[in-house]
Amino acid sequence: MIEIRLKTILGIVNLVGGLKEQKVYIEQDARVFDLLEILVLKYGHEFKQKIFDDSMEINRGIAMFINGRNIYALDGLKTKLCLGDEFLIFPPVGGG
């Protein structure tokens, strides 16, 4: 098992027990999708609906970063996570 730091902001914080930052333990060769599955099991249907669409792709507007890099600049949901990584889930933000 390896430890990563999960960070959430804005509306996502409420979906993960009000925690802006927490440690999550995952398998050595886990990928982003594996982490999200763990979080769905832990936080339930409301979290799943916010993050995924019906085809289990990331909902439009949700951004995810590993150590400051957008996962889609890496290998998307297949991006491998490593010990000590910081994983940020960023919800859609609108402006006027």
JSON list of C-alpha atoms in Angstrom, two decimals:
[
{"chain": "A", "resi": 1, "resn": "MET", "atom": "CA", "xyz": [0.00, 0.00, 0.00]},
{"chain": "A", "resi": 2, "resn": "ILE", "atom": "CA", "xyz": [1.10, 3.54, -0.72]},
{"chain": "A", "resi": 3, "resn": "GLU", "atom": "CA", "xyz": [-0.13, 6.83, 0.67]},
{"chain": "A", "resi": 4, "resn": "ILE", "atom": "CA", "xyz": [-1.31, 9.75, -1.42]},
{"chain": "A", "resi": 5, "resn": "ARG", "atom": "CA", "xyz": [-2.77, 13.10, -0.36]},
{"chain": "A", "resi": 6, "resn": "LEU", "atom": "CA", "xyz": [-6.28, 13.80, -1.59]},
{"chain": "A", "resi": 7, "resn": "LYS", "atom": "CA", "xyz": [-7.19, 17.47, -1.77]},
{"chain": "A", "resi": 8, "resn": "THR", "atom": "CA", "xyz": [-10.66, 18.79, -2.52]},
{"chain": "A", "resi": 9, "resn": "ILE", "atom": "CA", "xyz": [-12.10, 22.27, -2.82]},
{"chain": "A", "resi": 10, "resn": "LEU", "atom": "CA", "xyz": [-15.45, 24.01, -3.13]},
{"chain": "A", "resi": 11, "resn": "GLY", "atom": "CA", "xyz": [-18.44, 21.67, -3.60]},
{"chain": "A", "resi": 12, "resn": "ILE", "atom": "CA", "xyz": [-16.36, 18.50, -3.56]},
{"chain": "A", "resi": 13, "resn": "VAL", "atom": "CA", "xyz": [-15.37, 19.06, 0.10]},
{"chain": "A", "resi": 14, "resn": "ASN", "atom": "CA", "xyz": [-18.95, 18.44, 1.23]},
{"chain": "A", "resi": 15, "resn": "LEU", "atom": "CA", "xyz": [-19.01, 15.12, -0.62]},
{"chain": "A", "resi": 16, "resn": "VAL", "atom": "CA", "xyz": [-15.93, 13.77, 1.19]},
{"chain": "A", "resi": 17, "resn": "GLY", "atom": "CA", "xyz": [-16.96, 14.36, 4.78]},
{"chain": "A", "resi": 18, "resn": "GLY", "atom": "CA", "xyz": [-15.98, 18.03, 4.88]},
{"chain": "A", "resi": 19, "resn": "LEU", "atom": "CA", "xyz": [-12.27, 17.27, 4.55]},
{"chain": "A", "resi": 20, "resn": "LYS", "atom": "CA", "xyz": [-10.19, 19.56, 2.36]},
{"chain": "A", "resi": 21, "resn": "GLU", "atom": "CA", "xyz": [-7.21, 17.23, 2.66]},
{"chain": "A", "resi": 22, "resn": "GLN", "atom": "CA", "xyz": [-6.88, 13.60, 3.67]},
{"chain": "A", "resi": 23, "resn": "LYS", "atom": "CA", "xyz": [-4.55, 10.66, 3.31]},
{"chain": "A", "resi": 24, "resn": "VAL", "atom": "CA", "xyz": [-5.73, 7.79, 1.14]},
{"chain": "A", "resi": 25, "resn": "TYR", "atom": "CA", "xyz": [-4.04, 4.40, 0.97]},
{"chain": "A", "resi": 26, "resn": "ILE", "atom": "CA", "xyz": [-4.05, 2.60, -2.36]},
{"chain": "A", "resi": 27, "resn": "GLU", "atom": "CA", "xyz": [-2.38, -0.42, -3.93]},
{"chain": "A", "resi": 28, "resn": "GLN", "atom": "CA", "xyz": [1.15, 0.00, -5.28]},
{"chain": "A", "resi": 29, "resn": "ASP", "atom": "CA", "xyz": [0.15, -0.04, -8.97]},
{"chain": "A", "resi": 30, "resn": "ALA", "atom": "CA", "xyz": [-3.11, 1.89, -8.60]},
{"chain": "A", "resi": 31, "resn": "ARG", "atom": "CA", "xyz": [-4.26, 4.31, -11.26]},
{"chain": "A", "resi": 32, "resn": "VAL", "atom": "CA", "xyz": [-6.55, 7.34, -11.08]},
{"chain": "A", "resi": 33, "resn": "PHE", "atom": "CA", "xyz": [-9.62, 5.23, -11.90]},
{"chain": "A", "resi": 34, "resn": "ASP", "atom": "CA", "xyz": [-8.77, 2.84, -9.03]},
{"chain": "A", "resi": 35, "resn": "LEU", "atom": "CA", "xyz": [-8.54, 5.76, -6.60]},
{"chain": "A", "resi": 36, "resn": "LEU", "atom": "CA", "xyz": [-11.88, 7.12, -7.75]},
{"chain": "A", "resi": 37, "resn": "GLU", "atom": "CA", "xyz": [-13.48, 3.69, -7.29]},
{"chain": "A", "resi": 38, "resn": "ILE", "atom": "CA", "xyz": [-12.18, 3.63, -3.70]},
{"chain": "A", "resi": 39, "resn": "LEU", "atom": "CA", "xyz": [-13.63, 7.09, -3.11]},
{"chain": "A", "resi": 40, "resn": "VAL", "atom": "CA", "xyz": [-17.00, 6.06, -4.58]},
{"chain": "A", "resi": 41, "resn": "LEU", "atom": "CA", "xyz": [-17.11, 3.07, -2.20]},
{"chain": "A", "resi": 42, "resn": "LYS", "atom": "CA", "xyz": [-16.23, 5.31, 0.73]},
{"chain": "A", "resi": 43, "resn": "TYR", "atom": "CA", "xyz": [-18.41, 8.34, -0.07]},
{"chain": "A", "resi": 44, "resn": "GLY", "atom": "CA", "xyz": [-21.29, 6.81, -2.00]},
{"chain": "A", "resi": 45, "resn": "HIS", "atom": "CA", "xyz": [-23.72, 7.60, -4.76]},
{"chain": "A", "resi": 46, "resn": "GLU", "atom": "CA", "xyz": [-23.69, 11.39, -4.45]},
{"chain": "A", "resi": 47, "resn": "PHE", "atom": "CA", "xyz": [-19.90, 11.48, -4.91]},
{"chain": "A", "resi": 48, "resn": "LYS", "atom": "CA", "xyz": [-20.17, 9.10, -7.88]},
{"chain": "A", "resi": 49, "resn": "GLN", "atom": "CA", "xyz": [-22.83, 11.25, -9.57]},
{"chain": "A", "resi": 50, "resn": "LYS", "atom": "CA", "xyz": [-20.73, 14.39, -9.15]},
{"chain": "A", "resi": 51, "resn": "ILE", "atom": "CA", "xyz": [-17.58, 12.78, -10.58]},
{"chain": "A", "resi": 52, "resn": "PHE", "atom": "CA", "xyz": [-18.80, 10.33, -13.25]},
{"chain": "A", "resi": 53, "resn": "ASP", "atom": "CA", "xyz": [-21.32, 10.39, -16.06]},
{"chain": "A", "resi": 54, "resn": "ASP", "atom": "CA", "xyz": [-23.44, 7.33, -16.96]},
{"chain": "A", "resi": 55, "resn": "SER", "atom": "CA", "xyz": [-20.61, 5.79, -19.00]},
{"chain": "A", "resi": 56, "resn": "MET", "atom": "CA", "xyz": [-18.15, 6.12, -16.08]},
{"chain": "A", "resi": 57, "resn": "GLU", "atom": "CA", "xyz": [-16.22, 8.92, -17.75]},
{"chain": "A", "resi": 58, "resn": "ILE", "atom": "CA", "xyz": [-15.36, 12.05, -15.78]},
{"chain": "A", "resi": 59, "resn": "ASN", "atom": "CA", "xyz": [-18.20, 14.59, -15.81]},
{"chain": "A", "resi": 60, "resn": "ARG", "atom": "CA", "xyz": [-17.66, 17.71, -17.88]},
{"chain": "A", "resi": 61, "resn": "GLY", "atom": "CA", "xyz": [-16.11, 20.48, -15.87]},
{"chain": "A", "resi": 62, "resn": "ILE", "atom": "CA", "xyz": [-14.50, 18.25, -13.24]},
{"chain": "A", "resi": 63, "resn": "ALA", "atom": "CA", "xyz": [-10.73, 18.67, -13.34]},
{"chain": "A", "resi": 64, "resn": "MET", "atom": "CA", "xyz": [-8.20, 16.43, -11.62]},
{"chain": "A", "resi": 65, "resn": "PHE", "atom": "CA", "xyz": [-4.56, 17.12, -11.00]},
{"chain": "A", "resi": 66, "resn": "ILE", "atom": "CA", "xyz": [-1.63, 15.01, -9.85]},
{"chain": "A", "resi": 67, "resn": "ASN", "atom": "CA", "xyz": [1.12, 17.14, -8.37]},
{"chain": "A", "resi": 68, "resn": "GLY", "atom": "CA", "xyz": [-0.27, 20.16, -10.21]},
{"chain": "A", "resi": 69, "resn": "ARG", "atom": "CA", "xyz": [-0.57, 18.47, -13.62]},
{"chain": "A", "resi": 70, "resn": "ASN", "atom": "CA", "xyz": [-3.94, 17.84, -15.24]},
{"chain": "A", "resi": 71, "resn": "ILE", "atom": "CA", "xyz": [-4.51, 14.09, -15.55]},
{"chain": "A", "resi": 72, "resn": "TYR", "atom": "CA", "xyz": [-5.41, 14.56, -19.22]},
{"chain": "A", "resi": 73, "resn": "ALA", "atom": "CA", "xyz": [-1.93, 15.95, -19.86]},
{"chain": "A", "resi": 74, "resn": "LEU", "atom": "CA", "xyz": [-0.72, 12.60, -18.49]},
{"chain": "A", "resi": 75, "resn": "ASP", "atom": "CA", "xyz": [-2.61, 9.35, -19.17]},
{"chain": "A", "resi": 76, "resn": "GLY", "atom": "CA", "xyz": [-6.11, 10.34, -18.04]},
{"chain": "A", "resi": 77, "resn": "LEU", "atom": "CA", "xyz": [-7.88, 7.81, -15.82]},
{"chain": "A", "resi": 78, "resn": "LYS", "atom": "CA", "xyz": [-5.08, 5.33, -16.53]},
{"chain": "A", "resi": 79, "resn": "THR", "atom": "CA", "xyz": [-2.42, 7.58, -14.96]},
{"chain": "A", "resi": 80, "resn": "LYS", "atom": "CA", "xyz": [-0.46, 5.63, -12.37]},
{"chain": "A", "resi": 81, "resn": "LEU", "atom": "CA", "xyz": [-0.29, 7.07, -8.86]},
{"chain": "A", "resi": 82, "resn": "CYS", "atom": "CA", "xyz": [2.92, 7.02, -6.82]},
{"chain": "A", "resi": 83, "resn": "LEU", "atom": "CA", "xyz": [3.84, 7.27, -3.17]},
{"chain": "A", "resi": 84, "resn": "GLY", "atom": "CA", "xyz": [3.39, 10.82, -1.89]},
{"chain": "A", "resi": 85, "resn": "ASP", "atom": "CA", "xyz": [1.41, 12.09, -4.88]},
{"chain": "A", "resi": 86, "resn": "GLU", "atom": "CA", "xyz": [-0.98, 14.97, -4.30]},
{"chain": "A", "resi": 87, "resn": "PHE", "atom": "CA", "xyz": [-4.31, 14.40, -6.05]},
{"chain": "A", "resi": 88, "resn": "LEU", "atom": "CA", "xyz": [-6.67, 17.37, -6.40]},
{"chain": "A", "resi": 89, "resn": "ILE", "atom": "CA", "xyz": [-10.30, 17.18, -7.49]},
{"chain": "A", "resi": 90, "resn": "PHE", "atom": "CA", "xyz": [-11.51, 20.53, -8.80]},
{"chain": "A", "resi": 91, "resn": "PRO", "atom": "CA", "xyz": [-15.25, 21.01, -9.47]},
{"chain": "A", "resi": 92, "resn": "PRO", "atom": "CA", "xyz": [-16.75, 23.13, -12.23]},
{"chain": "A", "resi": 93, "resn": "VAL", "atom": "CA", "xyz": [-16.55, 26.84, -11.53]},
{"chain": "A", "resi": 94, "resn": "GLY", "atom": "CA", "xyz": [-18.69, 29.42, -13.27]},
{"chain": "A", "resi": 95, "resn": "GLY", "atom": "CA", "xyz": [-18.12, 33.10, -13.60]},
{"chain": "A", "resi": 96, "resn": "GLY", "atom": "CA", "xyz": [-20.00, 36.09, -14.77]}
]
